[in-house]
Amino acid sequence: MTFDHDLKATVRTIPDYPKKGILFRDITTLLGEPRAFRRAVDELVHPWAGLKIDKVAGIEARGFIIGGAVAHQVSAGFVPIRKKGKLPHATVRIAYSLEYGIDEMEMHADAIHPGERVILVDDLIATGGTAEGAVKLLRQIGANVVAACFIIDLPDLGGAAKLRAMDVPVRTLMAFEGH
Ligand code: AMP
């Protein structure tokens, strides 16, 4: 597919970052390319054109950049999901699994009202541990998680399948083999 090829070519791959054996998929090159950035946002929101979306929730930190643009595009509010200790008001918190050990993420308890239609956004889904935590956090405060979208999927790591098993429709724009 031409579109996939063009957009994929704007992602830079850095071997052995942040540690040996990891192929880091760097989207700063995509973001820095005006047509690629617009195209990625347009394509991510395509299935929801004309549907009512109340909030877009973005995962710190690259999910803020893409999620902010997506929220603007669908005329929704934006809600940050952050590492613990960063948000100033009352929060809800959840532990989630990382490759080694666990961490915690938070959002403001009053950021989303029960029943609101929410799209979750991040740059990349790998094992799905981060996104799974975010979906649970959103559901904990009563959000209706309409979809999760990511520019990049690493399907061999099973994250997108994990979210679909939680009844969350997943949209991704390109896939890379391996991890
Ligand atoms: P996971 O929880 O395993 O799905 O990991 C997803 C999170 O880790 C996202 O916020 C990504 O930005 C980041 N991440 C994981 N693997 C990579 C990779 N190969 N290249 C770039 N970012 C990654």
XYZ file of N, CA, C and O and ligand atoms in Angstrom:
739
model
N 0.868 -1.205 0.000
C 0.000 0.000 0.000
C 0.893 1.239 0.000
O 1.788 1.364 0.841
N 0.658 2.139 -0.923
C 1.527 3.318 -1.042
C 1.544 4.145 0.228
O 2.583 4.569 0.699
N 0.327 4.356 0.773
C 0.220 5.201 1.970
C 1.078 4.654 3.106
O 1.881 5.349 3.704
N 0.924 3.337 3.343
C 1.682 2.681 4.404
C 3.172 2.857 4.143
O 3.944 3.187 5.023
N 3.555 2.650 2.880
C 4.964 2.736 2.537
C 5.497 4.146 2.790
O 6.531 4.335 3.415
N 4.783 5.148 2.301
C 5.241 6.534 2.454
C 5.401 6.924 3.907
O 6.417 7.479 4.311
N 4.363 6.625 4.686
C 4.375 7.035 6.085
C 5.440 6.250 6.854
O 6.168 6.808 7.681
N 5.527 4.982 6.536
C 6.488 4.114 7.228
C 7.924 4.592 6.994
O 8.774 4.499 7.879
N 8.151 5.121 5.794
C 9.503 5.575 5.455
C 9.923 6.787 6.284
O 11.109 7.112 6.357
N 8.969 7.471 6.904
C 9.315 8.646 7.709
C 9.663 8.279 9.159
O 10.065 9.141 9.932
N 9.458 7.006 9.535
C 9.827 6.569 10.890
C 11.291 6.130 10.873
O 11.704 5.365 10.005
N 12.060 6.644 11.821
C 13.494 6.308 11.892
C 13.704 5.167 12.888
O 13.118 5.191 13.970
N 14.505 4.184 12.494
C 14.773 3.053 13.390
C 16.181 3.155 13.950
O 17.139 3.320 13.197
N 16.279 3.092 15.272
C 17.581 3.205 15.926
C 17.884 1.891 16.666
O 17.209 1.559 17.638
N 18.868 1.147 16.164
C 19.194 -0.128 16.806
C 19.860 0.063 18.166
O 20.588 1.046 18.366
N 19.573 -0.856 19.070
C 20.221 -0.890 20.385
C 19.960 0.343 21.237
O 20.830 0.772 21.995
N 18.777 0.963 21.093
C 18.370 2.078 21.947
C 16.995 1.748 22.537
O 16.121 1.321 21.798
N 16.770 1.943 23.834
C 17.696 2.452 24.866
C 18.653 1.387 25.384
O 19.540 1.715 26.161
N 18.470 0.129 24.911
C 19.481 -0.871 25.287
C 19.652 -1.898 24.185
O 18.842 -1.955 23.251
N 20.700 -2.661 24.284
C 21.073 -3.621 23.252
C 19.911 -4.569 22.901
O 19.216 -5.038 23.792
N 19.700 -4.768 21.617
C 18.675 -5.711 21.171
C 17.340 -5.054 20.843
O 16.503 -5.658 20.182
N 17.133 -3.801 21.287
C 15.877 -3.097 20.986
C 16.039 -2.306 19.687
O 17.046 -1.639 19.470
N 15.009 -2.402 18.827
C 14.960 -1.528 17.651
C 14.003 -0.403 18.004
O 12.792 -0.607 18.041
N 14.534 0.768 18.300
C 13.685 1.881 18.730
C 13.060 2.540 17.509
O 13.760 2.985 16.589
N 11.733 2.609 17.490
C 11.011 3.229 16.376
C 10.768 4.691 16.734
O 9.901 5.001 17.550
N 11.555 5.556 16.102
C 11.577 6.981 16.446
C 10.609 7.752 15.549
O 10.838 7.879 14.343
N 9.526 8.255 16.155
C 8.524 8.985 15.347
C 8.834 10.478 15.220
O 8.077 11.209 14.583
N 9.930 10.968 15.828
C 10.202 12.418 15.720
C 10.425 12.817 14.266
O 10.118 13.946 13.875
N 10.923 11.880 13.457
C 11.134 12.185 12.036
C 9.792 12.279 11.294
O 9.634 13.108 10.398
N 8.829 11.457 11.698
C 7.467 11.548 11.125
C 6.820 12.870 11.542
O 6.250 13.598 10.719
N 6.947 13.210 12.829
C 6.328 14.445 13.339
C 6.928 15.686 12.676
O 6.246 16.693 12.495
N 8.215 15.588 12.316
C 8.913 16.747 11.752
C 8.635 16.964 10.277
O 9.041 17.969 9.691
N 7.925 16.015 9.682
C 7.600 16.073 8.243
C 6.146 16.541 8.139
O 5.231 15.765 8.448
N 5.905 17.798 7.693
C 4.532 18.326 7.757
C 3.458 17.416 7.155
O 2.419 17.184 7.770
N 3.717 16.878 5.960
C 2.680 16.074 5.296
C 2.467 14.741 6.014
O 1.353 14.245 6.106
N 3.548 14.195 6.546
C 3.442 12.898 7.240
C 2.659 13.068 8.549
O 1.808 12.234 8.883
N 2.942 14.133 9.273
C 2.251 14.364 10.549
C 0.747 14.532 10.301
O -0.086 13.891 10.936
N 0.405 15.387 9.327
C -1.024 15.591 9.021
C -1.694 14.304 8.574
O -2.789 13.971 9.012
N -0.993 13.577 7.722
C -1.556 12.334 7.191
C -1.784 11.308 8.298
O -2.807 10.628 8.332
N -0.837 11.204 9.194
C -0.973 10.242 10.295
C -2.196 10.588 11.144
O -2.999 9.707 11.480
N -2.378 11.860 11.464
C -3.524 12.264 12.289
C -4.830 12.044 11.521
O -5.789 11.483 12.057
N -4.866 12.452 10.247
C -6.070 12.256 9.422
C -6.455 10.779 9.369
O -7.623 10.416 9.515
N -5.482 9.928 9.159
C -5.759 8.492 9.041
C -6.196 7.871 10.370
O -7.067 7.012 10.398
N -5.581 8.332 11.449
C -5.963 7.773 12.758
C -7.427 8.055 13.068
O -8.127 7.217 13.613
N -7.905 9.247 12.731
C -9.277 9.624 13.103
C -10.308 9.193 12.059
O -11.518 9.271 12.332
N -9.836 8.718 10.905
C -10.738 8.411 9.799
C -12.010 7.640 10.190
O -13.114 8.039 9.829
N -11.891 6.552 10.976
C -13.111 5.777 11.289
C -14.123 6.538 12.143
O -15.279 6.137 12.219
N -13.706 7.613 12.793
C -14.612 8.314 13.710
C -15.105 9.647 13.169
O -15.715 10.419 13.888
N -14.823 9.889 11.882
C -15.300 11.117 11.272
C -16.822 11.151 11.397
O -17.497 10.190 11.032
N -17.340 12.206 11.949
C -18.791 12.348 12.062
C -19.383 11.717 13.304
O -20.554 11.925 13.601
N -18.608 10.920 14.039
C -19.128 10.348 15.288
C -18.777 11.266 16.455
O -17.780 11.974 16.424
N -19.599 11.193 17.492
C -19.337 12.055 18.639
C -18.285 11.423 19.558
O -18.475 10.329 20.059
N -17.185 12.130 19.720
C -16.144 11.713 20.673
C -16.033 12.818 21.720
O -15.874 13.991 21.376
N -16.145 12.463 22.990
C -16.081 13.483 24.031
C -14.648 13.860 24.395
O -14.310 15.032 24.543
N -13.807 12.824 24.580
C -12.435 13.071 25.045
C -11.441 12.174 24.316
O -11.758 11.027 23.984
N -10.247 12.703 24.146
C -9.123 11.896 23.702
C -8.155 11.822 24.872
O -7.793 12.852 25.439
N -7.758 10.608 25.266
C -6.800 10.423 26.355
C -5.458 10.047 25.754
O -5.360 9.087 24.977
N -4.413 10.807 26.070
C -3.078 10.553 25.531
C -2.142 10.080 26.623
O -2.197 10.553 27.759
N -1.291 9.107 26.290
C -0.348 8.549 27.257
C 0.988 9.286 27.163
O 1.548 9.449 26.076
N 1.494 9.728 28.344
C 2.768 10.454 28.408
C 3.886 9.647 27.757
O 3.992 8.450 27.998
N 4.761 10.262 26.930
C 4.726 11.643 26.530
C 4.376 11.792 25.049
O 3.779 12.770 24.642
N 4.719 10.772 24.246
C 4.470 10.934 22.805
C 2.986 10.885 22.486
O 2.524 11.450 21.498
N 2.202 10.245 23.376
C 0.754 10.231 23.196
C 0.136 11.614 23.382
O -1.000 11.855 22.957
N 0.868 12.529 24.037
C 0.350 13.899 24.190
C 0.386 14.635 22.847
O -0.519 15.393 22.522
N 1.451 14.405 22.102
C 1.635 15.133 20.837
C 0.581 14.685 19.828
O -0.128 15.493 19.232
N 0.461 13.374 19.677
C -0.473 12.826 18.691
C -1.908 13.001 19.193
O -2.798 13.396 18.437
N -2.111 12.719 20.481
C -3.456 12.831 21.057
C -3.990 14.250 21.011
O -5.187 14.458 20.779
N -3.120 15.227 21.212
C -3.566 16.632 21.143
C -4.070 16.970 19.751
O -5.117 17.612 19.592
N -3.319 16.507 18.742
C -3.724 16.769 17.355
C -5.020 16.020 17.017
O -5.910 16.567 16.353
N -5.136 14.784 17.492
C -6.348 13.986 17.243
C -7.559 14.656 17.902
O -8.630 14.775 17.298
N -7.380 15.125 19.134
C -8.487 15.772 19.850
C -8.976 17.001 19.085
O -10.182 17.217 18.930
N -8.035 17.791 18.612
C -8.394 18.983 17.824
C -9.187 18.584 16.585
O -10.222 19.174 16.273
N -8.708 17.549 15.924
C -9.329 17.091 14.669
C -10.764 16.616 14.864
O -11.600 16.821 14.001
N -11.053 15.946 15.991
C -12.409 15.414 16.187
C -13.234 16.299 17.128
O -14.306 15.919 17.581
N -12.699 17.498 17.413
C -13.383 18.469 18.293
C -13.730 17.868 19.654
O -14.839 18.029 20.159
N -12.750 17.157 20.230
C -12.931 16.571 21.558
C -12.013 17.279 22.548
O -11.097 18.002 22.151
N -12.242 17.036 23.831
C -11.318 17.517 24.846
C -10.122 16.582 24.914
O -10.161 15.463 24.398
N -9.037 17.050 25.564
C -7.849 16.209 25.711
C -7.584 15.928 27.184
O -7.658 16.831 28.019
N -7.267 14.664 27.497
C -6.991 14.254 28.879
C -5.621 13.581 28.951
O -5.393 12.574 28.267
N -4.698 14.121 29.757
C -3.389 13.482 29.882
C -3.382 12.330 30.886
O -3.929 12.451 31.986
N -2.774 11.209 30.495
C -2.505 10.098 31.415
C -1.001 10.149 31.680
O -0.200 10.058 30.746
N -0.633 10.355 32.971
C 0.756 10.672 33.291
C 1.397 9.685 34.248
O 0.718 8.937 34.946
N 2.708 9.717 34.307
C 3.437 8.974 35.332
C 3.009 9.517 36.687
O 2.661 10.710 36.801
N 3.071 8.700 37.717
C 2.536 9.144 39.009
C 3.290 10.367 39.563
O 4.481 10.543 39.349
N 2.511 11.201 40.267
C 3.114 12.360 40.936
C 3.211 13.619 40.107
O 3.731 14.631 40.562
N 2.705 13.607 38.884
C 2.859 14.773 38.004
C 1.616 15.648 37.941
O 1.700 16.804 37.547
N 0.459 15.069 38.271
C -0.791 15.826 38.120
C -1.148 16.523 39.438
O -1.048 15.926 40.505
N -1.602 17.781 39.383
C -1.776 18.586 40.596
C -3.052 18.322 41.398
O -3.081 18.590 42.600
N -4.103 17.833 40.766
C -5.387 17.691 41.466
C -5.601 16.224 41.848
O -4.732 15.385 41.623
N -6.779 15.913 42.443
C -7.079 14.540 42.874
C -7.025 13.577 41.684
O -7.585 13.871 40.620
N -6.371 12.435 41.873
C -6.171 11.512 40.754
C -6.713 10.111 41.052
O -6.948 9.758 42.199
N -6.880 9.343 39.993
C -7.045 7.894 40.104
C -5.760 7.298 39.548
O -5.138 7.863 38.659
N -5.347 6.150 40.081
C -4.033 5.598 39.768
C -4.150 4.105 39.488
O -4.988 3.427 40.076
N -3.282 3.599 38.612
C -3.256 2.153 38.370
C -1.816 1.694 38.146
O -1.009 2.442 37.565
N -1.503 0.499 38.640
C -0.191 -0.092 38.385
C -0.258 -0.833 37.057
O -1.287 -1.393 36.700
N 0.822 -0.808 36.290
C 0.856 -1.545 35.025
C 2.233 -2.167 34.850
O 3.220 -1.715 35.434
N 2.265 -3.216 34.024
C 3.518 -3.967 33.917
C 4.412 -3.420 32.813
O 3.962 -3.079 31.713
N 5.674 -3.326 33.139
C 6.702 -2.955 32.170
C 7.528 -4.204 31.899
O 7.304 -5.248 32.512
N 8.476 -4.074 30.995
C 9.321 -5.226 30.684
C 9.974 -5.768 31.969
O 9.996 -6.961 32.215
N 10.522 -4.853 32.772
C 11.083 -5.257 34.063
C 10.317 -4.538 35.156
O 10.453 -3.322 35.310
N 9.473 -5.282 35.894
C 8.778 -4.696 37.041
C 7.510 -3.956 36.674
O 6.933 -4.164 35.597
N 7.065 -3.082 37.590
C 5.824 -2.354 37.359
C 6.033 -0.854 37.597
O 6.988 -0.437 38.222
N 5.101 -0.074 37.048
C 5.102 1.367 37.290
C 3.646 1.768 37.526
O 2.749 0.922 37.466
N 3.412 3.045 37.766
C 2.042 3.487 37.982
C 1.735 4.693 37.109
O 2.615 5.519 36.859
N 0.493 4.778 36.646
C 0.061 5.941 35.861
C -1.195 6.528 36.494
O -1.932 5.825 37.197
N -1.417 7.797 36.218
C -2.537 8.505 36.861
C -3.270 9.395 35.877
O -2.699 9.835 34.885
N -4.511 9.680 36.210
C -5.231 10.753 35.530
C -6.079 11.490 36.555
O -6.345 10.968 37.642
N -6.483 12.702 36.241
C -7.348 13.443 37.151
C -8.695 12.726 37.280
O -9.294 12.328 36.266
N -9.156 12.576 38.520
C -10.385 11.823 38.782
C -11.609 12.462 38.117
O -12.562 11.761 37.765
N -11.554 13.782 37.923
C -12.718 14.469 37.344
C -12.531 14.777 35.849
O -13.284 15.550 35.267
N -11.521 14.153 35.236
C -11.215 14.496 33.840
C -12.251 13.952 32.859
O -12.433 14.489 31.762
N -12.895 12.853 33.243
C -13.874 12.212 32.364
C -15.119 11.878 33.175
O -15.011 11.371 34.299
N -16.277 12.159 32.621
C -17.536 11.844 33.300
C -18.018 10.461 32.868
O -17.793 10.059 31.723
N -18.691 9.729 33.772
C -19.172 8.391 33.429
C -19.977 8.410 32.121
O -20.803 9.295 31.912
N -19.684 7.442 31.259
C -20.412 7.330 29.995
C -19.819 8.118 28.846
O -20.250 7.954 27.701
N -18.837 8.971 29.120
C -18.260 9.748 28.019
C -17.502 8.833 27.065
O -16.875 7.854 27.469
N -17.568 9.204 25.784
C -16.931 8.404 24.728
C -15.495 8.881 24.542
O -15.259 10.054 24.231
N -14.562 7.929 24.747
C -13.142 8.284 24.802
C -12.332 7.464 23.802
O -12.550 6.264 23.646
N -11.390 8.127 23.145
C -10.398 7.432 22.317
C -9.054 7.530 23.020
O -8.644 8.615 23.451
N -8.361 6.409 23.137
C -7.037 6.358 23.747
C -5.975 6.460 22.648
O -6.125 5.820 21.597
N -4.929 7.257 22.877
C -3.897 7.458 21.851
C -2.483 7.305 22.428
O -2.180 7.839 23.491
N -1.639 6.586 21.703
C -0.203 6.573 21.995
C 0.528 6.410 20.663
O -0.098 6.159 19.634
N 1.852 6.541 20.686
C 2.585 6.450 19.416
C 2.734 5.013 18.934
O 2.681 4.735 17.741
N 2.886 4.075 19.904
C 3.263 2.699 19.527
C 2.695 1.725 20.536
O 2.665 2.012 21.735
N 2.242 0.558 20.042
C 1.828 -0.505 20.959
C 2.750 -1.706 20.763
O 2.947 -2.170 19.637
N 3.320 -2.151 21.889
C 4.259 -3.284 21.848
C 3.617 -4.463 22.588
O 2.775 -5.158 22.026
N 3.937 -4.654 23.863
C 3.313 -5.743 24.629
C 1.880 -5.388 25.032
O 1.114 -6.264 25.445
N 1.557 -4.090 24.988
C 0.217 -3.647 25.361
C 0.048 -3.403 26.850
O -1.036 -2.998 27.280
N 1.101 -3.602 27.633
C 0.992 -3.396 29.082
C 0.570 -1.966 29.435
O -0.294 -1.755 30.292
N 1.156 -0.994 28.751
C 0.848 0.409 29.020
C -0.602 0.727 28.643
O -1.351 1.316 29.429
N -0.992 0.336 27.437
C -2.345 0.640 26.973
C -3.403 -0.106 27.783
O -4.478 0.435 28.072
N -3.104 -1.330 28.165
C -4.047 -2.102 28.983
C -4.295 -1.377 30.315
O -5.442 -1.248 30.759
N -3.217 -0.887 30.928
C -3.345 -0.121 32.173
C -4.202 1.110 31.961
O -5.083 1.434 32.767
N -3.973 1.803 30.832
C -4.727 3.025 30.552
C -6.220 2.726 30.347
O -7.085 3.462 30.833
N -6.525 1.628 29.647
C -7.933 1.258 29.434
C -8.608 0.953 30.772
O -9.735 1.405 31.036
N -7.897 0.222 31.635
C -8.473 -0.103 32.950
C -8.709 1.166 33.764
O -9.733 1.297 34.444
N -7.760 2.088 33.691
C -7.898 3.349 34.422
C -9.113 4.137 33.916
O -9.919 4.652 34.699
N -9.259 4.200 32.598
C -10.385 4.922 32.001
C -11.717 4.271 32.391
O -12.684 4.956 32.730
N -11.744 2.944 32.349
C -12.984 2.237 32.688
C -13.311 2.385 34.165
O -14.490 2.412 34.547
N -12.256 2.467 34.986
C -12.429 2.640 36.442
C -13.257 3.889 36.748
O -14.009 3.915 37.707
N -13.097 4.937 35.927
C -13.893 6.148 36.199
C -15.110 6.236 35.269
O -15.734 7.281 35.146
N -15.438 5.119 34.633
C -16.702 5.046 33.900
C -16.655 5.454 32.448
O -17.702 5.606 31.809
N -15.446 5.631 31.900
C -15.351 6.021 30.487
C -15.810 4.890 29.573
O -15.611 3.716 29.883
N -16.406 5.269 28.454
C -16.725 4.323 27.394
C -15.581 4.391 26.380
O -15.504 5.334 25.598
N -14.667 3.416 26.447
C -13.488 3.449 25.583
C -13.885 2.949 24.190
O -14.029 1.754 23.958
N -14.064 3.896 23.287
C -14.591 3.617 21.954
C -13.529 2.971 21.063
O -13.831 2.145 20.210
N -12.264 3.345 21.281
C -11.178 2.805 20.466
C -9.835 3.197 21.054
O -9.748 4.099 21.884
N -8.800 2.488 20.594
C -7.428 2.874 20.929
C -6.682 2.995 19.625
O -6.810 2.120 18.758
N -5.911 4.082 19.442
C -5.146 4.179 18.204
C -3.689 4.514 18.426
O -3.326 5.239 19.345
N -2.895 3.943 17.535
C -1.443 4.012 17.621
C -0.910 4.161 16.208
O -1.459 3.553 15.287
N 0.149 4.928 16.030
C 0.748 5.007 14.698
C 1.395 3.664 14.353
O 1.229 3.154 13.259
N 2.095 3.074 15.328
C 2.882 1.866 15.052
C 2.420 0.675 15.885
O 2.173 0.804 17.086
N 2.327 -0.475 15.226
C 2.029 -1.739 15.902
C 3.247 -2.659 15.794
O 3.859 -2.744 14.727
N 3.594 -3.298 16.891
C 4.589 -4.380 16.855
C 3.796 -5.664 17.115
O 3.707 -6.127 18.257
N 3.168 -6.228 16.072
C 2.191 -7.311 16.273
C 2.776 -8.551 16.924
O 2.058 -9.279 17.612
N 4.080 -8.790 16.714
C 4.677 -9.998 17.308
C 4.638 -9.963 18.835
O 4.754 -11.003 19.481
N 4.482 -8.775 19.408
C 4.450 -8.663 20.867
C 3.036 -8.763 21.436
O 2.847 -8.795 22.652
N 2.027 -8.760 20.554
C 0.674 -9.131 20.985
C -0.166 -8.068 21.675
O -1.248 -8.377 22.165
N 0.290 -6.833 21.701
C -0.443 -5.786 22.430
C -1.820 -5.483 21.844
O -2.806 -5.374 22.577
N -1.890 -5.350 20.526
C -3.169 -5.014 19.892
C -4.189 -6.134 20.134
O -5.365 -5.877 20.423
N -3.706 -7.390 20.048
C -4.603 -8.535 20.297
C -5.110 -8.508 21.737
O -6.284 -8.814 22.003
N -4.242 -8.108 22.650
C -4.627 -8.030 24.068
C -5.749 -7.000 24.270
O -6.720 -7.256 24.981
N -5.636 -5.850 23.606
C -6.688 -4.827 23.737
C -7.990 -5.286 23.101
O -9.076 -5.068 23.635
N -7.886 -5.939 21.936
C -9.109 -6.429 21.264
C -9.812 -7.449 22.145
O -11.047 -7.493 22.183
N -9.023 -8.239 22.877
C -9.617 -9.225 23.795
C -10.348 -8.532 24.942
O -11.192 -9.143 25.603
N -10.025 -7.254 25.170
C -10.740 -6.462 26.191
C -11.914 -5.693 25.563
O -12.426 -4.747 26.166
N -12.261 -6.056 24.320
C -13.342 -5.382 23.604
C -13.047 -3.934 23.267
O -13.960 -3.094 23.229
N -11.785 -3.637 23.032
C -11.417 -2.291 22.580
C -10.993 -2.386 21.111
O -10.010 -3.062 20.798
N -11.725 -1.743 20.194
C -11.284 -1.712 18.800
C -9.940 -0.983 18.710
O -9.750 0.044 19.350
N -9.017 -1.546 17.922
C -7.671 -0.978 17.833
C -7.399 -0.521 16.407
O -7.670 -1.259 15.455
N -6.859 0.697 16.268
C -6.471 1.176 14.948
C -4.975 1.481 14.959
O -4.489 2.202 15.833
N -4.260 0.907 13.991
C -2.830 1.205 13.845
C -2.566 1.501 12.376
O -3.334 1.086 11.505
N -1.514 2.261 12.084
C -1.267 2.684 10.706
C -0.172 1.906 9.997
O -0.089 1.928 8.776
N 0.690 1.266 10.768
C 1.771 0.473 10.158
C 2.280 -0.521 11.176
O 2.050 -0.351 12.380
N 2.926 -1.555 10.686
C 3.451 -2.582 11.592
C 4.915 -2.850 11.265
O 5.349 -2.720 10.117
N 5.663 -3.171 12.302
C 7.051 -3.620 12.125
C 7.159 -5.005 12.743
O 6.638 -5.238 13.838
N 7.867 -5.883 12.042
C 8.100 -7.225 12.585
C 9.085 -7.166 13.742
O 9.913 -6.261 13.799
N 9.002 -8.156 14.611
C 9.961 -8.250 15.700
C 9.633 -7.278 16.825
O 8.485 -6.887 16.988
N 10.671 -6.894 17.548
C 10.426 -5.983 18.672
C 11.462 -4.878 18.681
O 12.385 -4.879 17.886
P 4.064 -1.643 25.763
O 3.515 -1.277 27.111
O 4.993 -2.822 25.797
O 2.981 -1.780 24.710
O 5.015 -0.431 25.325
C 4.466 0.707 24.764
C 5.183 1.955 25.209
O 6.599 1.820 25.157
C 4.808 3.101 24.293
O 4.585 4.268 25.075
C 6.001 3.232 23.367
O 6.268 4.584 23.104
C 7.160 2.561 24.081
N 7.880 1.574 23.224
C 7.881 0.222 23.390
N 8.639 -0.389 22.473
C 9.149 0.587 21.666
C 10.005 0.596 20.489
N 10.501 -0.528 19.952
N 10.279 1.795 19.921
C 9.770 2.932 20.449
N 8.982 3.010 21.539
C 8.656 1.847 22.154
